[in-house]
PDB file of C-alpha atoms and ligand atoms in Angstrom:
ATOM      1  CA  MET G   1      -0.041  -0.048  -0.006  1.00 57.00           C
ATOM      2  CA  PRO G   2       1.321   3.541  -0.765  1.00 56.00           C
ATOM      3  CA  ALA G   3       2.467   5.890   2.019  1.00 61.00           C
ATOM      4  CA  TYR G   4      -0.885   6.766   3.750  1.00 65.00           C
ATOM      5  CA  ASP G   5      -1.743   9.355   6.415  1.00 71.00           C
ATOM      6  CA  PHE G   6      -3.159   7.226   9.177  1.00 73.00           C
ATOM      7  CA  LYS G   7      -3.179  10.143  11.674  1.00 84.00           C
ATOM      8  CA  ALA G   8      -5.705  12.304   9.886  1.00 92.00           C
ATOM      9  CA  PRO G   9      -9.395  11.259  10.496  1.00 95.00           C
ATOM     10  CA  ARG G  10     -11.123  10.120   7.458  1.00 96.00           C
ATOM     11  CA  LEU G  11     -14.744  10.824   6.737  1.00 96.00           C
ATOM     12  CA  PHE G  12     -17.330   9.763   4.007  1.00 97.00           C
ATOM     13  CA  VAL G  13     -19.518  12.625   2.790  1.00 96.00           C
ATOM     14  CA  GLU G  14     -22.357  12.695   0.459  1.00 95.00           C
ATOM     15  CA  ALA G  15     -21.592  16.114  -1.083  1.00 96.00           C
ATOM     16  CA  ASP G  16     -19.651  16.689  -4.269  1.00 97.00           C
ATOM     17  CA  LEU G  17     -16.033  17.535  -3.683  1.00 98.00           C
ATOM     18  CA  ALA G  18     -14.118  20.497  -5.331  1.00 97.00           C
ATOM     19  CA  PRO G  19     -11.485  23.003  -4.103  1.00 96.00           C
ATOM     20  CA  GLY G  20     -13.154  25.411  -1.606  1.00 95.00           C
ATOM     21  CA  THR G  21     -16.218  23.267  -0.932  1.00 96.00           C
ATOM     22  CA  VAL G  22     -17.573  23.831   2.490  1.00 97.00           C
ATOM     23  CA  LEU G  23     -18.872  20.771   4.151  1.00 97.00           C
ATOM     24  CA  PRO G  24     -21.056  21.387   7.364  1.00 96.00           C
ATOM     25  CA  LEU G  25     -20.545  18.746   9.916  1.00 96.00           C
ATOM     26  CA  ASP G  26     -23.496  16.802  11.184  1.00 94.00           C
ATOM     27  CA  ARG G  27     -23.961  16.271  14.914  1.00 94.00           C
ATOM     28  CA  ALA G  28     -22.263  12.882  14.948  1.00 93.00           C
ATOM     29  CA  GLN G  29     -19.347  14.075  12.771  1.00 94.00           C
ATOM     30  CA  ALA G  30     -18.922  17.197  14.960  1.00 95.00           C
ATOM     31  CA  ASN G  31     -18.897  15.134  18.166  1.00 95.00           C
ATOM     32  CA  TYR G  32     -16.400  12.633  16.708  1.00 95.00           C
ATOM     33  CA  LEU G  33     -13.932  15.204  15.455  1.00 96.00           C
ATOM     34  CA  LEU G  34     -14.205  17.824  18.109  1.00 96.00           C
ATOM     35  CA  ASN G  35     -14.855  15.764  21.191  1.00 95.00           C
ATOM     36  CA  VAL G  36     -13.786  12.112  20.696  1.00 95.00           C
ATOM     37  CA  LEU G  37     -10.685  12.950  18.702  1.00 95.00           C
ATOM     38  CA  ARG G  38     -10.343  16.498  20.134  1.00 95.00           C
ATOM     39  CA  ARG G  39      -9.290  18.009  16.928  1.00 95.00           C
ATOM     40  CA  GLY G  40      -9.179  21.755  16.539  1.00 92.00           C
ATOM     41  CA  GLU G  41      -8.893  24.691  14.117  1.00 93.00           C
ATOM     42  CA  GLU G  42      -7.167  23.877  10.805  1.00 95.00           C
ATOM     43  CA  ASP G  43      -6.465  20.300  11.681  1.00 96.00           C
ATOM     44  CA  PRO G  44      -6.483  18.095   8.578  1.00 96.00           C
ATOM     45  CA  VAL G  45      -9.325  15.665   7.801  1.00 97.00           C
ATOM     46  CA  LEU G  46      -9.496  13.406   4.705  1.00 97.00           C
ATOM     47  CA  VAL G  47     -12.829  13.252   2.947  1.00 98.00           C
ATOM     48  CA  PHE G  48     -14.179  11.167   0.201  1.00 98.00           C
ATOM     49  CA  ASN G  49     -17.708  10.497  -1.361  1.00 98.00           C
ATOM     50  CA  GLY G  50     -17.096   7.455  -3.411  1.00 97.00           C
ATOM     51  CA  ARG G  51     -17.035   9.485  -6.726  1.00 97.00           C
ATOM     52  CA  ASP G  52     -14.450  12.389  -6.525  1.00 98.00           C
ATOM     53  CA  GLY G  53     -11.413  10.611  -5.031  1.00 98.00           C
ATOM     54  CA  GLU G  54      -9.854  11.703  -1.710  1.00 97.00           C
ATOM     55  CA  TRP G  55      -9.484  15.221  -0.523  1.00 97.00           C
ATOM     56  CA  ARG G  56      -7.569  16.935   2.241  1.00 97.00           C
ATOM     57  CA  ALA G  57      -9.848  19.223   4.110  1.00 98.00           C
ATOM     58  CA  THR G  58      -9.306  21.427   7.049  1.00 97.00           C
ATOM     59  CA  LEU G  59     -11.386  21.798  10.226  1.00 97.00           C
ATOM     60  CA  VAL G  60     -13.214  25.027  11.138  1.00 96.00           C
ATOM     61  CA  ALA G  61     -14.627  24.600  14.695  1.00 92.00           C
ATOM     62  CA  LYS G  62     -17.549  26.553  15.979  1.00 91.00           C
ATOM     63  CA  GLY G  63     -17.452  25.650  19.709  1.00 88.00           C
ATOM     64  CA  ARG G  64     -17.415  21.958  20.501  1.00 85.00           C
ATOM     65  CA  LYS G  65     -20.587  20.923  18.958  1.00 89.00           C
ATOM     66  CA  ASP G  66     -20.571  22.571  15.536  1.00 92.00           C
ATOM     67  CA  GLY G  67     -18.195  23.007  12.785  1.00 95.00           C
ATOM     68  CA  GLU G  68     -17.389  22.602   9.089  1.00 97.00           C
ATOM     69  CA  LEU G  69     -14.618  21.245   6.835  1.00 98.00           C
ATOM     70  CA  ARG G  70     -13.053  23.238   3.972  1.00 98.00           C
ATOM     71  CA  CYS G  71     -11.890  21.142   1.051  1.00 97.00           C
ATOM     72  CA  ARG G  72      -8.369  22.178   0.025  1.00 97.00           C
ATOM     73  CA  GLU G  73      -6.752  19.625  -2.456  1.00 97.00           C
ATOM     74  CA  ARG G  74      -7.375  16.306  -4.058  1.00 97.00           C
ATOM     75  CA  ILE G  75      -4.838  13.833  -2.824  1.00 96.00           C
ATOM     76  CA  ARG G  76      -5.885  10.625  -4.543  1.00 96.00           C
ATOM     77  CA  PRO G  77      -8.061  10.045  -7.769  1.00 97.00           C
ATOM     78  CA  GLN G  78     -11.160   8.145  -7.548  1.00 97.00           C
ATOM     79  CA  ALA G  79     -10.568   4.352  -7.786  1.00 95.00           C
ATOM     80  CA  GLU G  80     -12.924   1.661  -9.234  1.00 93.00           C
ATOM     81  CA  PRO G  81     -14.867  -0.499  -6.598  1.00 91.00           C
ATOM     82  CA  ALA G  82     -13.293  -3.987  -6.108  1.00 96.00           C
ATOM     83  CA  ASP G  83     -14.728  -6.619  -8.308  1.00 97.00           C
ATOM     84  CA  LEU G  84     -15.180  -9.254  -5.704  1.00 98.00           C
ATOM     85  CA  HIS G  85     -18.670 -10.384  -4.759  1.00 98.00           C
ATOM     86  CA  TYR G  86     -19.354 -11.525  -1.268  1.00 98.00           C
ATOM     87  CA  LEU G  87     -22.601 -13.700  -0.856  1.00 98.00           C
ATOM     88  CA  PHE G  88     -23.631 -14.486   2.668  1.00 98.00           C
ATOM     89  CA  ALA G  89     -26.661 -15.800   4.487  1.00 96.00           C
ATOM     90  CA  PRO G  90     -27.881 -13.045   6.953  1.00 94.00           C
ATOM     91  CA  LEU G  91     -26.907 -13.470  10.543  1.00 92.00           C
ATOM     92  CA  LYS G  92     -28.126 -11.821  13.863  1.00 89.00           C
ATOM     93  CA  SER G  93     -27.296  -8.123  13.767  1.00 89.00           C
ATOM     94  CA  ALA G  94     -24.135  -7.890  15.841  1.00 93.00           C
ATOM     95  CA  ARG G  95     -22.451 -10.589  13.869  1.00 93.00           C
ATOM     96  CA  LEU G  96     -23.729  -9.289  10.641  1.00 95.00           C
ATOM     97  CA  ASP G  97     -22.273  -5.812  11.494  1.00 97.00           C
ATOM     98  CA  TYR G  98     -18.909  -7.563  12.046  1.00 97.00           C
ATOM     99  CA  LEU G  99     -19.213  -9.686   8.921  1.00 97.00           C
ATOM    100  CA  ALA G 100     -19.829  -6.603   6.718  1.00 97.00           C
ATOM    101  CA  GLN G 101     -17.109  -4.562   8.095  1.00 98.00           C
ATOM    102  CA  LYS G 102     -14.619  -7.364   7.726  1.00 98.00           C
ATOM    103  CA  ALA G 103     -15.657  -8.281   4.293  1.00 98.00           C
ATOM    104  CA  VAL G 104     -15.123  -4.747   3.191  1.00 98.00           C
ATOM    105  CA  GLU G 105     -11.746  -4.439   4.916  1.00 98.00           C
ATOM    106  CA  MET G 106     -10.770  -7.711   3.269  1.00 98.00           C
ATOM    107  CA  GLY G 107     -11.634  -6.354  -0.212  1.00 98.00           C
ATOM    108  CA  ALA G 108     -15.285  -7.324  -1.004  1.00 98.00           C
ATOM    109  CA  GLY G 109     -16.688  -4.763  -3.482  1.00 98.00           C
ATOM    110  CA  THR G 110     -20.294  -6.121  -3.472  1.00 98.00           C
ATOM    111  CA  LEU G 111     -22.348  -7.559  -0.607  1.00 98.00           C
ATOM    112  CA  ARG G 112     -25.266  -9.740  -1.490  1.00 98.00           C
ATOM    113  CA  PRO G 113     -27.507 -11.310   1.240  1.00 97.00           C
ATOM    114  CA  VAL G 114     -28.615 -14.821   0.234  1.00 97.00           C
ATOM    115  CA  LEU G 115     -31.779 -16.491   1.649  1.00 96.00           C
ATOM    116  CA  THR G 116     -31.262 -20.150   2.256  1.00 96.00           C
ATOM    117  CA  ARG G 117     -33.138 -23.007   3.740  1.00 96.00           C
ATOM    118  CA  TYR G 118     -31.619 -22.519   7.292  1.00 94.00           C
ATOM    119  CA  THR G 119     -31.219 -18.738   7.215  1.00 92.00           C
ATOM    120  CA  GLN G 120     -32.545 -17.325  10.465  1.00 84.00           C
ATOM    121  CA  GLY G 121     -34.781 -14.462   9.576  1.00 74.00           C
ATOM    122  CA  ASP G 122     -35.091 -13.344   6.065  1.00 72.00           C
ATOM    123  CA  ARG G 123     -35.332  -9.573   6.737  1.00 83.00           C
ATOM    124  CA  ILE G 124     -32.232  -7.526   6.415  1.00 92.00           C
ATOM    125  CA  ASN G 125     -31.739  -3.796   7.109  1.00 96.00           C
ATOM    126  CA  LEU G 126     -29.850  -2.537   4.004  1.00 96.00           C
ATOM    127  CA  ASP G 127     -29.319   0.851   5.531  1.00 97.00           C
ATOM    128  CA  ARG G 128     -27.574  -0.684   8.369  1.00 97.00           C
ATOM    129  CA  LEU G 129     -25.506  -2.894   6.104  1.00 97.00           C
ATOM    130  CA  ARG G 130     -24.592   0.165   4.059  1.00 98.00           C
ATOM    131  CA  ALA G 131     -23.721   2.169   7.235  1.00 97.00           C
ATOM    132  CA  ASN G 132     -21.251  -0.708   8.262  1.00 98.00           C
ATOM    133  CA  THR G 133     -19.632  -0.635   4.668  1.00 98.00           C
ATOM    134  CA  VAL G 134     -19.187   3.105   4.959  1.00 97.00           C
ATOM    135  CA  GLU G 135     -17.614   2.763   8.438  1.00 96.00           C
ATOM    136  CA  ALA G 136     -15.231   0.035   7.129  1.00 97.00           C
ATOM    137  CA  ALA G 137     -14.344   2.094   4.060  1.00 97.00           C
ATOM    138  CA  GLU G 138     -13.511   5.085   6.229  1.00 95.00           C
ATOM    139  CA  GLN G 139     -11.209   3.002   8.328  1.00 93.00           C
ATOM    140  CA  CYS G 140      -9.499   0.883   5.748  1.00 95.00           C
ATOM    141  CA  GLY G 141      -8.626   3.697   3.175  1.00 95.00           C
ATOM    142  CA  ILE G 142     -10.544   2.572   0.161  1.00 96.00           C
ATOM    143  CA  LEU G 143     -12.308   5.180  -2.034  1.00 97.00           C
ATOM    144  CA  ALA G 144     -15.346   3.289  -3.482  1.00 97.00           C
ATOM    145  CA  ILE G 145     -18.147   2.370  -1.157  1.00 97.00           C
ATOM    146  CA  PRO G 146     -19.092  -1.340  -1.797  1.00 97.00           C
ATOM    147  CA  ARG G 147     -22.438  -1.997  -3.270  1.00 97.00           C
ATOM    148  CA  CYS G 148     -25.093  -3.536  -0.882  1.00 98.00           C
ATOM    149  CA  LEU G 149     -27.446  -5.517  -3.103  1.00 98.00           C
ATOM    150  CA  PRO G 150     -30.916  -6.648  -2.005  1.00 97.00           C
ATOM    151  CA  PRO G 151     -31.370 -10.080  -0.629  1.00 97.00           C
ATOM    152  CA  LEU G 152     -32.199 -12.902  -3.099  1.00 97.00           C
ATOM    153  CA  ARG G 153     -33.027 -16.592  -2.519  1.00 97.00           C
ATOM    154  CA  LEU G 154     -30.158 -18.874  -3.317  1.00 98.00           C
ATOM    155  CA  PRO G 155     -31.174 -20.066  -6.785  1.00 98.00           C
ATOM    156  CA  GLU G 156     -31.763 -16.469  -7.930  1.00 98.00           C
ATOM    157  CA  ALA G 157     -28.539 -15.248  -6.380  1.00 98.00           C
ATOM    158  CA  MET G 158     -26.475 -17.842  -8.205  1.00 98.00           C
ATOM    159  CA  ALA G 159     -28.391 -17.118 -11.445  1.00 98.00           C
ATOM    160  CA  ALA G 160     -27.502 -13.414 -11.111  1.00 98.00           C
ATOM    161  CA  LEU G 161     -23.867 -14.238 -11.247  1.00 98.00           C
ATOM    162  CA  GLU G 162     -22.272 -13.970 -14.645  1.00 97.00           C
ATOM    163  CA  PRO G 163     -21.214 -17.398 -16.050  1.00 97.00           C
ATOM    164  CA  GLY G 164     -17.609 -16.381 -16.223  1.00 97.00           C
ATOM    165  CA  ARG G 165     -17.321 -15.327 -12.477  1.00 98.00           C
ATOM    166  CA  LEU G 166     -15.746 -18.109 -10.411  1.00 98.00           C
ATOM    167  CA  LEU G 167     -17.845 -18.910  -7.541  1.00 98.00           C
ATOM    168  CA  VAL G 168     -15.868 -19.952  -4.358  1.00 98.00           C
ATOM    169  CA  PHE G 169     -18.259 -22.085  -2.382  1.00 98.00           C
ATOM    170  CA  CYS G 170     -17.226 -22.423   1.329  1.00 98.00           C
ATOM    171  CA  ASP G 171     -17.998 -26.109   1.999  1.00 97.00           C
ATOM    172  CA  GLU G 172     -16.815 -28.103   4.933  1.00 94.00           C
ATOM    173  CA  ASP G 173     -17.058 -31.278   2.856  1.00 93.00           C
ATOM    174  CA  ALA G 174     -14.893 -29.944  -0.011  1.00 96.00           C
ATOM    175  CA  PRO G 175     -13.076 -32.816  -1.766  1.00 93.00           C
ATOM    176  CA  ILE G 176      -9.664 -31.070  -1.687  1.00 92.00           C
ATOM    177  CA  ALA G 177      -8.532 -30.507   1.850  1.00 94.00           C
ATOM    178  CA  ASP G 178      -5.800 -27.975   0.879  1.00 96.00           C
ATOM    179  CA  PRO G 179      -7.588 -24.600  -0.021  1.00 97.00           C
ATOM    180  CA  VAL G 180      -4.552 -23.054  -1.671  1.00 97.00           C
ATOM    181  CA  ARG G 181      -4.369 -25.962  -4.043  1.00 97.00           C
ATOM    182  CA  ALA G 182      -8.062 -25.989  -4.717  1.00 97.00           C
ATOM    183  CA  LEU G 183      -7.984 -22.238  -5.677  1.00 98.00           C
ATOM    184  CA  SER G 184      -4.815 -22.529  -7.827  1.00 97.00           C
ATOM    185  CA  GLU G 185      -6.383 -25.442  -9.717  1.00 97.00           C
ATOM    186  CA  ALA G 186      -9.709 -23.658 -10.171  1.00 97.00           C
ATOM    187  CA  ALA G 187      -8.265 -20.588 -11.958  1.00 97.00           C
ATOM    188  CA  ASP G 188      -4.880 -19.399 -13.305  1.00 96.00           C
ATOM    189  CA  PRO G 189      -3.471 -17.093 -10.602  1.00 95.00           C
ATOM    190  CA  ALA G 190      -1.621 -15.109 -13.394  1.00 95.00           C
ATOM    191  CA  ARG G 191      -4.984 -14.216 -14.992  1.00 96.00           C
ATOM    192  CA  PRO G 192      -7.630 -14.573 -12.300  1.00 96.00           C
ATOM    193  CA  PRO G 193     -11.238 -14.392 -13.345  1.00 97.00           C
ATOM    194  CA  PRO G 194     -13.910 -12.143 -11.540  1.00 98.00           C
ATOM    195  CA  LEU G 195     -14.792 -13.865  -8.324  1.00 98.00           C
ATOM    196  CA  ALA G 196     -17.639 -14.358  -5.978  1.00 98.00           C
ATOM    197  CA  ILE G 197     -17.568 -16.038  -2.619  1.00 98.00           C
ATOM    198  CA  LEU G 198     -20.518 -17.839  -0.988  1.00 98.00           C
ATOM    199  CA  VAL G 199     -20.726 -18.643   2.903  1.00 98.00           C
ATOM    200  CA  GLY G 200     -23.617 -20.327   4.469  1.00 97.00           C
ATOM    201  CA  PRO G 201     -25.729 -19.677   7.523  1.00 95.00           C
ATOM    202  CA  GLU G 202     -25.229 -20.783  11.149  1.00 91.00           C
ATOM    203  CA  GLY G 203     -27.093 -23.956  10.285  1.00 92.00           C
ATOM    204  CA  GLY G 204     -25.066 -24.613   7.140  1.00 94.00           C
ATOM    205  CA  PHE G 205     -26.603 -25.511   3.681  1.00 97.00           C
ATOM    206  CA  SER G 206     -29.035 -28.251   3.091  1.00 96.00           C
ATOM    207  CA  GLU G 207     -28.006 -31.254   0.952  1.00 96.00           C
ATOM    208  CA  GLU G 208     -30.214 -30.080  -2.039  1.00 97.00           C
ATOM    209  CA  GLU G 209     -28.661 -26.651  -1.720  1.00 98.00           C
ATOM    210  CA  ARG G 210     -25.094 -28.144  -1.728  1.00 97.00           C
ATOM    211  CA  GLU G 211     -25.963 -30.102  -4.809  1.00 97.00           C
ATOM    212  CA  ALA G 212     -27.310 -27.138  -6.554  1.00 98.00           C
ATOM    213  CA  ILE G 213     -24.291 -24.991  -5.786  1.00 98.00           C
ATOM    214  CA  ARG G 214     -21.861 -27.695  -6.792  1.00 97.00           C
ATOM    215  CA  ALA G 215     -23.721 -28.222 -10.065  1.00 97.00           C
ATOM    216  CA  ARG G 216     -23.074 -24.618 -11.185  1.00 98.00           C
ATOM    217  CA  PRO G 217     -20.248 -24.567 -13.843  1.00 97.00           C
ATOM    218  CA  ASN G 218     -17.160 -22.458 -12.737  1.00 97.00           C
ATOM    219  CA  THR G 219     -17.683 -23.318  -9.105  1.00 98.00           C
ATOM    220  CA  VAL G 220     -14.966 -24.505  -6.599  1.00 98.00           C
ATOM    221  CA  ALA G 221     -15.872 -26.057  -3.279  1.00 98.00           C
ATOM    222  CA  LEU G 222     -13.267 -24.641  -0.760  1.00 98.00           C
ATOM    223  CA  SER G 223     -12.297 -26.059   2.678  1.00 97.00           C
ATOM    224  CA  LEU G 224     -11.335 -23.659   5.325  1.00 97.00           C
ATOM    225  CA  GLY G 225      -9.724 -26.416   7.415  1.00 96.00           C
ATOM    226  CA  PRO G 226     -10.763 -29.171   9.654  1.00 95.00           C
ATOM    227  CA  ARG G 227     -12.769 -27.133  12.113  1.00 96.00           C
ATOM    228  CA  ILE G 228     -16.272 -25.648  11.583  1.00 96.00           C
ATOM    229  CA  LEU G 229     -15.984 -21.966  11.622  1.00 97.00           C
ATOM    230  CA  ARG G 230     -18.740 -19.470  12.480  1.00 96.00           C
ATOM    231  CA  ALA G 231     -19.993 -17.684   9.428  1.00 95.00           C
ATOM    232  CA  ASP G 232     -18.400 -14.519  10.418  1.00 95.00           C
ATOM    233  CA  THR G 233     -15.005 -16.161  11.014  1.00 97.00           C
ATOM    234  CA  ALA G 234     -15.367 -17.898   7.695  1.00 98.00           C
ATOM    235  CA  ALA G 235     -15.710 -14.452   6.025  1.00 97.00           C
ATOM    236  CA  VAL G 236     -12.277 -13.331   7.153  1.00 98.00           C
ATOM    237  CA  ALA G 237     -10.609 -16.803   6.511  1.00 98.00           C
ATOM    238  CA  VAL G 238     -12.040 -17.231   2.940  1.00 98.00           C
ATOM    239  CA  LEU G 239     -11.239 -13.596   1.986  1.00 98.00           C
ATOM    240  CA  ALA G 240      -7.664 -13.975   3.249  1.00 98.00           C
ATOM    241  CA  LEU G 241      -7.212 -17.153   1.267  1.00 98.00           C
ATOM    242  CA  VAL G 242      -8.770 -15.903  -2.057  1.00 98.00           C
ATOM    243  CA  GLN G 243      -7.071 -12.607  -1.818  1.00 98.00           C
ATOM    244  CA  SER G 244      -3.693 -14.344  -1.294  1.00 98.00           C
ATOM    245  CA  VAL G 245      -3.995 -16.896  -4.104  1.00 98.00           C
ATOM    246  CA  LEU G 246      -6.228 -14.982  -6.791  1.00 98.00           C
ATOM    247  CA  GLY G 247      -6.681 -11.513  -5.490  1.00 96.00           C
ATOM    248  CA  ASP G 248      -5.128  -8.214  -4.405  1.00 94.00           C
ATOM    249  CA  CYS G 249      -3.059  -9.593  -1.476  1.00 94.00           C
ATOM    250  CA  ARG G 250      -0.203 -10.882  -3.884  1.00 91.00           C
TER     251      ARG G 250
HETATM  252  N1  SAM R 301     -22.568 -27.088   8.808  1.00 96.43           N
HETATM  253  C1  SAM R 301     -22.426 -26.549  10.126  1.00 96.43           C
HETATM  254  C2  SAM R 301     -23.709 -26.508  10.857  1.00 96.43           C
HETATM  255  O1  SAM R 301     -24.526 -27.433  10.590  1.00 96.43           O
HETATM  256  O2  SAM R 301     -23.961 -25.701  11.810  1.00 96.43           O
HETATM  257  C3  SAM R 301     -21.819 -25.152  10.214  1.00 96.43           C
HETATM  258  C4  SAM R 301     -22.103 -24.093   9.310  1.00 96.43           C
HETATM  259  S1  SAM R 301     -20.958 -22.871   9.440  1.00 96.43           S
HETATM  260  C5  SAM R 301     -21.376 -22.124  10.958  1.00 96.43           C
HETATM  261  C6  SAM R 301     -21.540 -21.629   8.361  1.00 96.43           C
HETATM  262  C7  SAM R 301     -20.896 -21.506   7.021  1.00 96.43           C
HETATM  263  O3  SAM R 301     -19.562 -21.321   7.179  1.00 96.43           O
HETATM  264  C8  SAM R 301     -20.887 -22.906   6.225  1.00 96.43           C
HETATM  265  O4  SAM R 301     -22.072 -23.034   5.567  1.00 96.43           O
HETATM  266  C9  SAM R 301     -19.774 -22.666   5.347  1.00 96.43           C
HETATM  267  O5  SAM R 301     -20.073 -21.980   4.104  1.00 96.43           O
HETATM  268  C10 SAM R 301     -18.710 -21.913   6.111  1.00 96.43           C
HETATM  269  N2  SAM R 301     -17.710 -22.805   6.874  1.00 96.43           N
HETATM  270  C11 SAM R 301     -17.574 -22.958   8.083  1.00 96.43           C
HETATM  271  N3  SAM R 301     -16.531 -23.824   8.370  1.00 96.43           N
HETATM  272  C12 SAM R 301     -16.107 -24.187   7.251  1.00 96.43           C
HETATM  273  C13 SAM R 301     -14.996 -25.023   6.860  1.00 96.43           C
HETATM  274  N4  SAM R 301     -14.124 -25.552   7.713  1.00 96.43           N
HETATM  275  N5  SAM R 301     -14.715 -25.118   5.481  1.00 96.43           N
HETATM  276  C14 SAM R 301     -15.476 -24.455   4.567  1.00 96.43           C
HETATM  277  N6  SAM R 301     -16.570 -23.688   4.893  1.00 96.43           N
HETATM  278  C15 SAM R 301     -16.834 -23.471   6.224  1.00 96.43           C
END
């Protein structure tokens, strides 16, 4: 990763960004910058909106509850979102928050909730999911906010993937025990295809679901080792493996 200013706070904003743009702080942003981080007049803050790259702004405080940012200069051009789809069965809220944040930190560019036979609860709060992706993007330095797609049932979610996208199916019963070997045999690491990852719910996939997933062409069943991982742990493990063998950790 290029040299990066980890000391300056980093905020996502909705407004367009240009030299001299004034960005009024909302209450939460003002509290975060002025009280939690105790930043003051003229302190630098990095801002991005997912469209205009990253900008250095400076803080103008109006007491400890109000203030604004003044955009100074663009320091990074806008980057394309990562082309890595993460398909997951919804979990209970705290673990889902964790899963979404870690998936974004590990490089997922699209999050797709998938409803399966044993998914617990089929309602998902997309605003909360998006808030978690924004928080993770602020913290990990990416410039494009990952897409949060609406939930689909498993067959529709698989049908929505382009045929050329390699589906990495996290499967405790994968025939090859070595995940690095399974990934290297499924695709040429020198020319990796677009990728999608699928992780199941707490109750796992049903046998019929497993068969349907395995029957999809361009799908690799991946073991994550000899222990059964929680779905949120599996998220971090599979993304580390996939990014190391076929993705952007090389
Ligand atoms: N099958 C178990 C059950 O009946 O509770 C556990 C499911 S596990 C908690 C949730 C998901 O994480 C699984 O559907 C799978 O996608 C993934 N997973 C967990 N451990 C795994 C492993 N060792 N290898 C591959 N995938 C794993």
